[in-house]
Amino acid sequence: MTPTPASPPAPSPAGNGSDSFAIQCEVLRLSIKPIGPVLLVQYLLNCGVAALFAWQFSLVRALAWIALITGVTAMRGFFPQRLPEPFTPASLREAQRTHTLRTAVWELAHGLAGVLLFNPARVDLQLLLGVIIMGMTLSSAFSVSFYTPATQLAITLLLAPIIVTGLWLGAPVMAAVAVIGIGLTAMMWKLVAERSRQLEENIGLRLNEHSLREQALAGLRASEQAQAERLRFFSAANHDLRQPVMAIGLQAEVLRHQLDDGASMEAVQHTVGSLARAQQALEGLTNQLLEIGRIEAAVDPLRPTTVALAPLLQELARQAGNGRVLVRCPPGAIAWSDTVSLRRVLANLVDNAVKFTPRGRVLLAVRARRRDGARAWRVEVRDRGIGIPPEAQQRVFDDFEQIGNVERNLQRGHGLGLAIVRRLATQLGIEVSLRSAPGRGSVFGFELPAAPEGAQATAQQPTAPAAKDEGAGATSTLRPGLAVLVVEDNAVVADSLAALLRQWEVEPRVYASAAEALALADLHALDAALCDIRLPGALDGIALAAKLQQQKPSLAIALISADITEATQRLAAEQGWRALRKPVQPEELRRMLLGVQQARG
């Protein structure tokens, strides 16, 4: 009952803007990661270099250089850079600048060996110093930083002093080494850039893998939660479905004993009334479950259009009956929404308000609002019923939740009306709010965008009252002699229909398939046909109805199904058929036959 999540995107090393930002943050974290043992080894090697040149060249210069090295080593080891958490683009840029500056100071101190330890008088010491600094360069390229600008600047500051000094004061062979140093600098720049690119790709892949893993875990958790919700839903549905089924079974057994014992007509009628109420409760629950299934499956696509609110609300007030519902709506209130879904939302809210308001009236109110600078209409359903405590106001929109019906009285619904409202509101993109207090009633409300200026509202199609249905003007008694074709593959349903028709002195002709009916039925003797839509074989009920109409245009035809969709209703209206939803109500079937009888004269 939840939509299938979309497939996650494939990993992309390059990444988008957010991925690049995350990669740069990770590169900087790796660059300032403490390297205590490596730092100690580097310092000891530097002390060895200083001791060598103090012995072979100048103690003072060697001490000056090792003092610089000691200072920058202490800075790096005991005063590491602290990174902001969490990173922002501005703080990342600032941290990168600080890291670049600290790295530059570190490598410049090492590079000054090319000046302080350079001996113009001895070529061998010049070459030794050059080799040592170039070795430092190779080491720095892989240890000083992973941030490309900082590493490239560090290499430049490390090699520049020995290159400049070698070209200026060095022997010819040292000048040649200095030129090699220039080439080494260019090569190291390219090497560092390539290494950084590979590192960023690896980090990007790792981040994508982590993201995909998190998405998979989130999807798994969502799936488990949806499964638990689905199990809870079907457990509650199973419980509430079994109650009217159990009531029907028990009352049927009571009726059987009453008939066997010759019970009074009053007792029999009471039992029959209980059976009818249980059947109505069962039908109401199955209809609601079917509606939830259709909403979850998005079977009925939204068709936003202009909706005149005043006629729609007046129609809902008339359907509530007994003057229980008042309407207060500006005559020019025209909203932009899906008419069918909006009607279902309001009908459920009105039904809920009427059921839980023992006394007093329900008010349907509409007023103009401004939302984000645009015109809108605020629609509210206000009642003075039992009210809802604050701790239960979110729960009332859950499946099978009812406040004030602890005894689970089936005549007061099943707790699915507001759950349907929640689902429909999500589809419509509206949010249903609730204000309520125990004993002071409730106000359910939502906002609808206003239709564009000058837009004309589509004509509303109110449901015709039952009293004006076909056959209502004729006599209420069916005369004997009507012949009705019943095509129904379910033997129990077929027998029940046939028994009811015989009770009305109507002649049923029952067949289990379309092919059987077309082959065996005497169509010229028939007055009406009841066609179940889902029939076995090549022809379904709709195809059968079309063939029957072709062979006998005057035949009254009704399609019967538990799943009468809007498309089926439109098709039936276009063809002049009826569409009866299972379980078919006897009065509805009776009205149809009265209409057939009236047409026959």
Coordinates of C-alpha atoms in Angstrom, one line a residue:
M1 CA 0.0 0.0 0.0
T2 CA 3.0 2.2 -0.4
P3 CA 4.6 3.3 -3.7
T4 CA 7.7 1.5 -4.8
P5 CA 10.8 3.7 -4.3
A6 CA 12.7 4.9 -7.3
S7 CA 16.0 3.2 -8.1
P8 CA 19.0 5.1 -6.6
P9 CA 21.3 7.0 -9.0
A10 CA 24.4 5.3 -10.2
P11 CA 27.7 6.4 -8.4
S12 CA 29.4 9.3 -10.1
P13 CA 33.0 10.0 -9.3
A14 CA 32.8 13.6 -10.6
G15 CA 29.6 14.3 -8.6
N16 CA 27.5 17.3 -8.6
G17 CA 28.0 20.5 -6.6
S18 CA 27.2 19.0 -3.2
D19 CA 29.4 15.9 -3.9
S20 CA 32.3 18.2 -4.8
F21 CA 31.9 20.1 -1.6
A22 CA 31.8 16.9 0.4
I23 CA 34.9 15.7 -1.4
Q24 CA 36.8 18.9 -0.7
C25 CA 35.9 18.7 3.0
E26 CA 37.2 15.1 3.2
V27 CA 40.4 16.1 1.4
L28 CA 41.1 18.8 3.9
R29 CA 40.3 16.5 6.8
L30 CA 42.9 14.0 5.5
S31 CA 45.4 16.7 5.0
I32 CA 45.5 17.9 8.6
K33 CA 45.2 14.4 10.1
P34 CA 47.8 14.0 12.8
I35 CA 51.0 12.2 11.7
G36 CA 52.9 12.0 15.0
P37 CA 55.3 9.1 14.2
V38 CA 56.1 10.4 10.7
L39 CA 56.7 13.9 12.1
L40 CA 59.1 12.5 14.7
V41 CA 61.1 10.6 12.0
Q42 CA 61.2 13.6 9.8
Y43 CA 62.5 15.8 12.6
L44 CA 65.3 13.2 13.5
L45 CA 66.4 13.1 9.9
N46 CA 66.5 16.9 9.8
C47 CA 68.7 16.8 12.9
G48 CA 71.0 14.4 11.1
V49 CA 71.2 16.7 8.1
A50 CA 71.9 19.7 10.4
A51 CA 74.6 17.8 12.3
L52 CA 76.3 16.8 9.0
F53 CA 76.5 20.3 7.7
A54 CA 77.5 21.7 11.1
W55 CA 80.5 19.3 11.0
Q56 CA 81.3 19.9 7.3
F57 CA 80.3 23.6 6.9
S58 CA 79.0 25.9 9.7
L59 CA 77.7 25.2 13.1
V60 CA 75.9 28.6 13.4
R61 CA 74.1 28.1 10.1
A62 CA 73.1 24.6 11.0
L63 CA 71.8 25.6 14.4
A64 CA 69.8 28.5 12.8
W65 CA 68.2 26.1 10.3
I66 CA 67.4 23.4 12.9
A67 CA 65.9 26.1 15.1
L68 CA 63.5 27.0 12.3
I69 CA 62.7 23.3 11.8
T70 CA 62.0 22.9 15.5
G71 CA 59.6 25.8 15.5
V72 CA 57.5 24.6 12.5
T73 CA 57.6 21.0 13.8
A74 CA 56.3 22.2 17.2
M75 CA 53.6 24.2 15.3
R76 CA 52.5 21.2 13.4
G77 CA 52.7 18.7 16.2
F78 CA 51.4 20.6 19.2
F79 CA 49.2 23.3 17.6
P80 CA 47.3 21.5 14.8
Q81 CA 44.7 23.3 12.7
R82 CA 41.1 23.0 14.0
L83 CA 38.4 22.5 11.5
P84 CA 34.9 24.0 11.8
E85 CA 32.0 21.5 12.2
P86 CA 29.9 21.4 10.2
F87 CA 31.6 22.9 7.2
T88 CA 30.0 25.6 5.1
P89 CA 31.3 26.8 1.8
A90 CA 32.7 30.0 3.4
S91 CA 34.3 28.1 6.4
L92 CA 35.8 25.6 4.0
R93 CA 37.5 28.3 1.9
E94 CA 38.8 29.9 5.0
A95 CA 40.1 26.5 6.3
Q96 CA 41.8 25.8 3.0
R97 CA 43.6 29.2 3.1
T98 CA 44.8 28.6 6.6
H99 CA 46.0 25.1 5.7
T100 CA 47.8 26.4 2.6
L101 CA 49.6 29.1 4.7
R102 CA 50.6 26.7 7.4
T103 CA 51.9 24.2 4.8
A104 CA 53.8 27.0 3.1
V105 CA 55.5 28.0 6.3
W106 CA 56.4 24.4 7.0
E107 CA 58.1 23.8 3.6
L108 CA 59.7 27.2 3.4
A109 CA 61.5 26.5 6.7
H110 CA 62.8 23.3 5.1
G111 CA 63.6 25.0 1.9
L112 CA 65.8 27.6 3.6
A113 CA 68.4 24.9 4.0
G114 CA 69.1 25.7 0.3
V115 CA 70.4 29.1 1.5
L116 CA 71.6 28.6 5.1
L117 CA 73.5 25.3 4.4
F118 CA 74.8 26.2 0.9
N119 CA 78.6 26.2 0.8
P120 CA 79.9 28.2 -2.2
A121 CA 83.4 26.9 -1.8
R122 CA 82.6 23.2 -1.9
V123 CA 80.9 21.6 -4.9
D124 CA 80.4 18.3 -3.2
L125 CA 78.5 19.8 -0.4
Q126 CA 76.4 21.8 -2.9
L127 CA 75.5 18.6 -4.7
L128 CA 74.8 16.8 -1.5
L129 CA 72.5 19.6 -0.3
G130 CA 70.7 19.5 -3.7
V131 CA 70.2 15.8 -3.5
I132 CA 68.9 16.0 0.1
I133 CA 66.4 18.8 -0.7
M134 CA 65.2 16.9 -3.8
G135 CA 64.6 13.9 -1.6
M136 CA 62.7 16.1 0.8
T137 CA 60.6 17.2 -2.2
L138 CA 59.7 13.6 -3.1
S139 CA 58.8 13.0 0.6
S140 CA 56.7 16.2 0.8
A141 CA 54.7 15.4 -2.3
F142 CA 53.2 12.4 -0.5
S143 CA 53.0 13.5 3.1
V144 CA 52.7 17.3 3.5
S145 CA 49.1 17.6 2.2
F146 CA 46.4 16.2 -0.1
Y147 CA 45.1 19.6 -1.0
T148 CA 46.6 20.4 -4.5
P149 CA 47.2 24.2 -4.2
A150 CA 48.9 23.7 -0.7
T151 CA 51.1 20.8 -2.0
Q152 CA 52.1 22.6 -5.2
L153 CA 53.0 25.8 -3.2
A154 CA 55.0 23.7 -0.7
I155 CA 57.0 22.0 -3.4
T156 CA 57.8 25.4 -5.0
L157 CA 58.9 26.9 -1.7
L158 CA 61.0 23.8 -0.9
L159 CA 62.9 23.8 -4.2
A160 CA 63.0 27.5 -5.0
P161 CA 65.8 28.5 -2.5
I162 CA 68.3 25.8 -3.7
I163 CA 67.5 26.5 -7.4
V164 CA 68.0 30.2 -7.0
T165 CA 71.1 29.8 -4.9
G166 CA 72.5 27.1 -7.2
L167 CA 72.1 29.2 -10.3
W168 CA 73.5 32.3 -8.6
L169 CA 76.4 31.0 -6.4
G170 CA 76.9 27.4 -7.4
A171 CA 79.5 25.7 -9.5
P172 CA 78.5 24.8 -13.1
V173 CA 77.6 21.3 -12.1
M174 CA 75.4 22.7 -9.4
A175 CA 73.8 25.1 -11.9
A176 CA 72.9 22.0 -13.9
V177 CA 71.4 20.4 -10.8
A178 CA 69.4 23.6 -10.3
V179 CA 68.0 23.3 -13.8
I180 CA 67.1 19.7 -13.1
G181 CA 65.4 21.1 -10.0
I182 CA 63.2 23.3 -12.2
G183 CA 62.2 20.3 -14.2
L184 CA 61.5 18.4 -11.0
T185 CA 59.3 21.1 -9.8
A186 CA 57.2 21.0 -13.0
M187 CA 57.0 17.2 -12.8
M188 CA 56.0 17.2 -9.2
W189 CA 53.3 19.7 -9.8
K190 CA 51.8 17.4 -12.4
L191 CA 52.3 14.4 -10.2
V192 CA 50.6 16.1 -7.3
A193 CA 47.6 17.2 -9.5
E194 CA 47.2 13.6 -10.8
R195 CA 47.5 12.1 -7.3
S196 CA 44.9 14.5 -6.0
R197 CA 42.5 13.8 -8.8
Q198 CA 42.7 10.1 -8.1
L199 CA 42.3 10.7 -4.4
E200 CA 39.2 12.8 -5.1
E201 CA 37.7 10.1 -7.3
N202 CA 38.3 7.5 -4.7
I203 CA 36.7 9.7 -2.0
G204 CA 33.8 10.4 -4.4
L205 CA 33.3 6.7 -4.9
R206 CA 33.5 6.0 -1.2
L207 CA 31.0 8.8 -0.4
N208 CA 28.6 7.5 -3.1
E209 CA 28.9 4.0 -1.8
H210 CA 28.2 5.3 1.7
S211 CA 25.2 7.3 0.4
L212 CA 23.9 4.3 -1.5
R213 CA 24.3 2.2 1.6
E214 CA 22.4 4.7 3.6
Q215 CA 19.7 4.9 1.0
A216 CA 19.4 1.2 0.9
L217 CA 19.1 1.1 4.7
A218 CA 16.6 3.9 4.7
G219 CA 14.6 2.0 2.0
L220 CA 14.8 -1.2 4.1
R221 CA 13.6 0.6 7.2
A222 CA 10.8 2.3 5.2
S223 CA 9.8 -1.1 3.7
E224 CA 9.8 -2.7 7.1
Q225 CA 7.7 0.1 8.5
A226 CA 5.3 -0.1 5.5
Q227 CA 5.1 -3.8 6.0
A228 CA 4.3 -3.4 9.7
E229 CA 1.7 -0.7 8.8
R230 CA 0.2 -3.0 6.1
L231 CA 0.0 -5.9 8.6
R232 CA -1.7 -3.6 11.2
F233 CA -4.1 -2.4 8.6
F234 CA -5.1 -5.8 7.4
S235 CA -5.3 -7.1 10.9
A236 CA -7.7 -4.3 11.8
A237 CA -9.6 -4.8 8.6
N238 CA -9.9 -8.6 9.3
H239 CA -11.2 -7.8 12.8
D240 CA -13.8 -5.4 11.6
L241 CA -14.8 -7.5 8.6
R242 CA -15.4 -10.6 10.8
Q243 CA -17.8 -8.7 13.1
P244 CA -20.6 -8.1 10.6
V245 CA -19.9 -11.5 9.1
M246 CA -20.3 -13.1 12.5
A247 CA -23.4 -11.1 13.2
I248 CA -24.9 -12.3 9.9
G249 CA -24.1 -15.9 10.7
L250 CA -25.6 -15.7 14.2
Q251 CA -28.7 -13.8 13.1
A252 CA -29.2 -16.3 10.3
E253 CA -29.1 -19.1 12.8
V254 CA -31.6 -17.3 15.0
L255 CA -33.9 -16.7 12.1
R256 CA -33.8 -20.4 11.2
H257 CA -34.8 -21.4 14.7
Q258 CA -37.5 -18.7 14.8
L259 CA -39.0 -20.1 11.5
D260 CA -38.8 -23.7 12.8
D261 CA -40.4 -22.7 16.1
G262 CA -43.1 -20.5 14.6
A263 CA -41.9 -17.4 16.3
S264 CA -44.0 -14.2 16.1
M265 CA -43.8 -11.9 13.1
E266 CA -42.4 -9.2 15.3
A267 CA -39.5 -11.3 16.4
V268 CA -38.8 -12.4 12.9
Q269 CA -38.8 -8.9 11.6
H270 CA -36.4 -7.8 14.4
T271 CA -34.0 -10.6 13.3
V272 CA -34.3 -9.6 9.7
G273 CA -33.6 -6.0 10.6
S274 CA -30.5 -7.0 12.5
L275 CA -29.4 -9.0 9.4
A276 CA -29.9 -5.9 7.2
R277 CA -28.0 -3.7 9.6
A278 CA -25.1 -6.2 9.6
Q279 CA -25.1 -6.4 5.8
Q280 CA -25.1 -2.6 5.6
A281 CA -22.1 -2.4 8.0
L282 CA -20.3 -5.0 5.9
E283 CA -21.0 -3.2 2.7
G284 CA -19.9 0.1 4.1
L285 CA -16.6 -1.3 5.3
T286 CA -15.9 -3.1 2.0
N287 CA -16.6 0.1 0.1
Q288 CA -14.2 2.0 2.3
L289 CA -11.5 -0.6 1.9
L290 CA -12.0 -0.6 -1.8
E291 CA -11.7 3.2 -1.9
I292 CA -8.5 3.1 0.1
G293 CA -7.1 0.5 -2.3
R294 CA -8.0 2.7 -5.3
I295 CA -6.4 5.7 -3.7
E296 CA -3.2 3.8 -2.8
A297 CA -3.0 2.4 -6.3
A298 CA -3.7 5.9 -7.9
V299 CA -6.3 4.2 -10.1
D300 CA -8.3 7.5 -10.5
P301 CA -6.0 10.2 -12.0
L302 CA -6.5 13.7 -10.8
R303 CA -8.1 16.1 -13.2
P304 CA -7.8 19.6 -11.7
T305 CA -10.5 22.0 -13.0
T306 CA -12.6 24.9 -11.7
V307 CA -15.0 24.0 -9.0
A308 CA -17.9 26.1 -7.8
L309 CA -17.8 25.6 -4.1
A310 CA -21.3 26.8 -3.2
P311 CA -23.3 24.3 -5.3
L312 CA -21.0 21.5 -4.1
L313 CA -21.5 22.3 -0.5
Q314 CA -25.3 22.8 -0.9
E315 CA -25.5 19.3 -2.5
L316 CA -23.6 17.7 0.4
A317 CA -25.9 19.5 2.9
R318 CA -29.0 18.1 1.1
Q319 CA -27.6 14.6 1.1
A320 CA -27.0 14.8 4.9
G321 CA -30.8 15.5 5.3
N322 CA -32.9 16.8 8.1
G323 CA -31.4 20.2 7.9
R324 CA -28.4 19.1 9.9
V325 CA -25.9 20.9 7.8
L326 CA -25.8 24.6 7.1
V327 CA -23.7 26.2 4.4
R328 CA -22.0 29.6 4.5
C329 CA -20.2 30.2 1.2
P330 CA -19.7 33.3 -1.0
P331 CA -21.6 32.7 -4.3
G332 CA -18.5 33.5 -6.3
A333 CA -16.2 31.0 -4.5
I334 CA -14.5 29.1 -7.4
A335 CA -11.5 26.9 -6.5
W336 CA -9.0 25.0 -8.6
S337 CA -9.0 21.3 -7.7
D338 CA -10.1 17.8 -8.7
T339 CA -13.9 17.7 -8.4
V340 CA -14.3 14.0 -7.6
S341 CA -11.6 13.9 -5.0
L342 CA -12.6 17.2 -3.3
R343 CA -16.2 15.9 -3.1
R344 CA -15.0 12.7 -1.4
V345 CA -12.9 14.7 1.1
L346 CA -15.8 16.9 2.0
A347 CA -18.4 14.1 2.1
N348 CA -16.2 12.1 4.6
L349 CA -15.7 15.2 6.7
V350 CA -19.4 16.0 6.8
D351 CA -20.3 12.4 7.5
N352 CA -17.8 12.3 10.4
A353 CA -19.1 15.6 11.8
V354 CA -22.8 14.5 11.6
K355 CA -22.1 11.0 13.2
F356 CA -20.3 12.5 16.2
T357 CA -22.6 15.5 16.8
P358 CA -25.6 14.1 18.7
R359 CA -27.3 17.5 18.9
G360 CA -26.9 20.7 17.0
R361 CA -25.9 21.4 13.5
V362 CA -22.8 21.2 11.3
L363 CA -21.6 24.2 9.5
L364 CA -19.8 24.2 6.1
A365 CA -18.0 27.6 5.9
V366 CA -15.9 29.1 3.1
R367 CA -13.9 32.4 3.3
A368 CA -11.3 34.1 1.1
R369 CA -7.7 33.9 2.1
R370 CA -4.3 35.0 0.7
R371 CA -1.6 32.3 0.5
D372 CA 1.9 33.3 -0.6
G373 CA 0.5 36.3 -2.3
A374 CA -2.1 34.3 -4.3
R375 CA -5.8 34.0 -3.7
A376 CA -7.2 31.0 -1.9
W377 CA -10.3 29.7 -0.3
R378 CA -10.4 28.4 3.3
V379 CA -13.0 25.5 3.7
E380 CA -14.0 24.4 7.1
V381 CA -16.3 21.8 8.5
R382 CA -17.4 22.9 12.0
D383 CA -19.4 20.8 14.5
R384 CA -20.5 21.1 18.1
G385 CA -20.0 17.4 18.8
I386 CA -18.0 15.4 21.4
G387 CA -14.7 17.0 20.5
I388 CA -11.3 15.4 20.4
P389 CA -8.6 15.6 23.1
P390 CA -5.2 17.1 22.0
E391 CA -3.3 13.8 22.4
A392 CA -5.6 12.0 20.0
Q393 CA -5.9 14.7 17.3
Q394 CA -3.1 13.2 15.1
R395 CA -4.3 9.7 15.7
V396 CA -7.8 10.3 14.3
F397 CA -6.4 10.3 10.8
D398 CA -5.0 6.8 11.2
D399 CA -6.7 3.7 9.9
F400 CA -9.4 2.2 12.1
E401 CA -9.1 4.9 14.7
Q402 CA -12.2 6.3 16.4
I403 CA -12.6 8.7 19.3
G404 CA -15.8 8.3 21.3
N405 CA -16.7 4.8 19.9
V406 CA -14.9 2.6 22.4
E407 CA -17.6 0.0 22.0
R408 CA -16.9 -0.2 18.2
N409 CA -20.5 0.3 17.3
L410 CA -20.6 -0.5 13.6
Q411 CA -23.5 1.9 13.0
R412 CA -21.0 4.7 13.8
G413 CA -18.5 3.6 11.1
H414 CA -15.2 1.9 11.2
G415 CA -12.7 4.7 11.7
L416 CA -11.7 4.9 8.0
G417 CA -13.4 8.1 6.9
L418 CA -10.6 10.4 8.1
A419 CA -8.0 8.0 6.9
I420 CA -9.5 8.3 3.5
V421 CA -9.5 12.1 3.9
R422 CA -5.7 12.0 4.8
R423 CA -4.9 10.0 1.7
L424 CA -7.0 12.1 -0.7
A425 CA -5.6 15.3 0.8
T426 CA -2.1 14.0 0.1
Q427 CA -3.0 13.4 -3.5
L428 CA -4.6 16.9 -3.8
G429 CA -1.6 18.6 -2.2
I430 CA -3.6 20.1 0.6
E431 CA -3.2 19.8 4.4
V432 CA -6.2 19.2 6.6
S433 CA -5.9 21.0 9.9
L434 CA -7.9 20.2 13.1
R435 CA -8.9 22.4 16.0
S436 CA -10.8 20.7 18.8
A437 CA -11.4 20.3 22.5
P438 CA -13.4 17.7 24.4
G439 CA -17.1 18.8 24.7
R440 CA -16.6 21.8 22.4
G441 CA -16.7 20.3 19.0
S442 CA -14.2 20.2 16.2
V443 CA -13.1 22.2 13.2
F444 CA -11.6 20.5 10.2
G445 CA -10.2 22.9 7.6
F446 CA -8.0 23.2 4.5
E447 CA -7.1 25.7 1.9
L448 CA -7.7 25.4 -1.9
P449 CA -6.1 27.6 -4.5
A450 CA -8.6 30.0 -6.2
A451 CA -9.3 29.5 -9.9
P452 CA -7.7 31.9 -12.3
E453 CA -9.4 35.3 -12.7
G454 CA -12.3 35.1 -15.2
A455 CA -12.4 31.3 -15.1
Q456 CA -15.9 29.7 -15.4
A457 CA -16.8 26.9 -13.0
T458 CA -17.6 23.5 -14.5
A459 CA -21.1 22.4 -14.2
Q460 CA -21.8 20.4 -11.0
Q461 CA -23.5 17.1 -11.4
P462 CA -25.4 16.5 -8.2
T463 CA -26.5 13.0 -7.4
A464 CA -30.2 12.6 -8.2
P465 CA -32.4 11.9 -5.2
A466 CA -33.7 8.3 -5.1
A467 CA -37.3 9.5 -5.2
K468 CA -36.7 10.7 -8.8
D469 CA -35.1 7.6 -10.0
E470 CA -36.7 5.8 -13.0
G471 CA -39.9 4.1 -12.1
A472 CA -40.5 6.3 -9.1
G473 CA -43.6 7.7 -10.7
A474 CA -45.1 4.3 -11.5
T475 CA -46.9 2.0 -9.2
S476 CA -44.7 0.4 -6.6
T477 CA -46.0 -3.0 -7.3
L478 CA -44.3 -5.3 -9.8
R479 CA -46.9 -7.1 -12.0
P480 CA -46.2 -10.8 -12.8
G481 CA -44.7 -11.7 -16.1
L482 CA -41.4 -9.8 -16.4
A483 CA -38.6 -12.0 -17.7
V484 CA -35.1 -11.1 -16.5
L485 CA -31.9 -12.6 -17.8
V486 CA -29.4 -13.2 -15.0
V487 CA -25.8 -13.9 -16.1
E488 CA -23.7 -14.6 -12.9
D489 CA -21.0 -17.2 -12.5
N490 CA -21.2 -17.2 -8.7
A491 CA -23.8 -19.8 -7.8
V492 CA -24.6 -18.4 -4.4
V493 CA -25.2 -14.9 -5.8
A494 CA -27.1 -16.3 -8.8
D495 CA -29.4 -18.3 -6.5
S496 CA -30.0 -15.3 -4.3
L497 CA -30.9 -13.0 -7.2
A498 CA -33.2 -15.7 -8.6
A499 CA -34.9 -16.2 -5.3
L500 CA -35.5 -12.5 -4.9
L501 CA -36.9 -12.1 -8.4
R502 CA -39.2 -15.1 -7.8
Q503 CA -40.4 -13.4 -4.6
W504 CA -41.4 -10.5 -6.7
E505 CA -43.1 -12.8 -9.2
V506 CA -40.5 -12.0 -11.9
E507 CA -39.3 -14.9 -14.1
P508 CA -35.4 -15.2 -13.8
R509 CA -33.4 -17.0 -16.6
V510 CA -30.1 -17.8 -15.0
Y511 CA -26.9 -18.6 -16.9
A512 CA -23.3 -18.9 -15.7
S513 CA -21.4 -17.4 -18.7
A514 CA -21.9 -15.1 -21.6
A515 CA -21.5 -17.9 -24.2
E516 CA -24.2 -19.9 -22.4
A517 CA -26.6 -17.0 -22.3
L518 CA -26.2 -16.1 -26.0
A519 CA -26.6 -19.7 -27.0
L520 CA -29.6 -20.7 -24.9
A521 CA -31.6 -17.6 -23.9
D522 CA -34.6 -16.6 -25.8
L523 CA -33.8 -12.9 -26.1
H524 CA -37.1 -11.9 -27.7
A525 CA -38.9 -13.1 -24.5
L526 CA -36.7 -11.0 -22.2
D527 CA -37.5 -7.6 -20.7
A528 CA -34.2 -7.0 -18.8
A529 CA -30.7 -8.4 -18.3
L530 CA -28.5 -8.4 -15.3
C531 CA -24.9 -9.0 -16.4
D532 CA -22.0 -9.5 -14.0
I533 CA -18.9 -7.8 -15.5
R534 CA -16.4 -10.5 -14.5
L535 CA -17.5 -13.6 -16.3
P536 CA -15.5 -16.7 -17.3
G537 CA -14.7 -17.2 -20.9
A538 CA -13.8 -14.9 -23.8
L539 CA -16.7 -12.4 -23.2
D540 CA -17.0 -10.4 -20.1
G541 CA -20.2 -8.7 -18.9
I542 CA -19.6 -5.5 -20.9
A543 CA -19.1 -7.4 -24.2
L544 CA -22.1 -9.5 -23.4
A545 CA -24.2 -6.3 -22.8
A546 CA -23.1 -4.9 -26.1
K547 CA -24.1 -8.1 -28.0
L548 CA -27.5 -8.2 -26.2
Q549 CA -28.2 -4.6 -27.1
Q550 CA -27.2 -5.2 -30.7
Q551 CA -29.6 -8.1 -30.9
K552 CA -32.5 -6.5 -29.0
P553 CA -32.1 -2.7 -28.6
S554 CA -35.2 -2.4 -26.4
L555 CA -33.7 -4.7 -23.7
A556 CA -33.0 -3.0 -20.4
I557 CA -29.5 -3.9 -19.3
A558 CA -27.7 -3.5 -16.0
L559 CA -24.0 -4.1 -15.4
I560 CA -23.3 -5.6 -12.0
S561 CA -19.9 -5.6 -10.2
A562 CA -18.2 -5.0 -6.9
D563 CA -15.8 -2.7 -8.7
I564 CA -17.9 -0.1 -10.6
T565 CA -15.4 2.5 -11.7
E566 CA -16.1 6.0 -13.1
A567 CA -15.2 4.7 -16.5
T568 CA -17.8 1.9 -16.2
Q569 CA -20.4 4.4 -15.1
R570 CA -19.6 6.7 -18.0
L571 CA -19.8 3.8 -20.4
A572 CA -23.1 2.7 -19.0
A573 CA -24.6 6.2 -19.2
E574 CA -23.5 6.5 -22.8
Q575 CA -25.1 3.2 -23.8
G576 CA -28.2 3.7 -21.8
W577 CA -27.4 0.9 -19.3
R578 CA -27.5 0.9 -15.5
A579 CA -24.4 0.2 -13.3
L580 CA -25.3 -1.6 -10.0
R581 CA -22.6 -2.1 -7.4
K582 CA -22.4 -5.3 -5.5
P583 CA -23.9 -6.0 -3.1
V584 CA -26.9 -4.9 -5.1
Q585 CA -29.5 -3.2 -3.0
P586 CA -33.0 -4.8 -3.4
E587 CA -34.7 -1.4 -3.7
E588 CA -32.3 -0.3 -6.4
L589 CA -33.0 -3.4 -8.4
R590 CA -36.7 -3.0 -7.8
R591 CA -36.7 0.6 -9.1
M592 CA -35.0 -0.6 -12.2
L593 CA -37.6 -3.3 -12.9
L594 CA -40.4 -0.8 -12.1
G595 CA -38.9 1.4 -14.8
V596 CA -38.9 -1.5 -17.2
Q597 CA -42.5 -2.3 -16.3
Q598 CA -43.5 1.3 -16.9
A599 CA -41.8 1.4 -20.3
R600 CA -43.8 -1.7 -21.3
G601 CA -47.0 0.0 -20.4

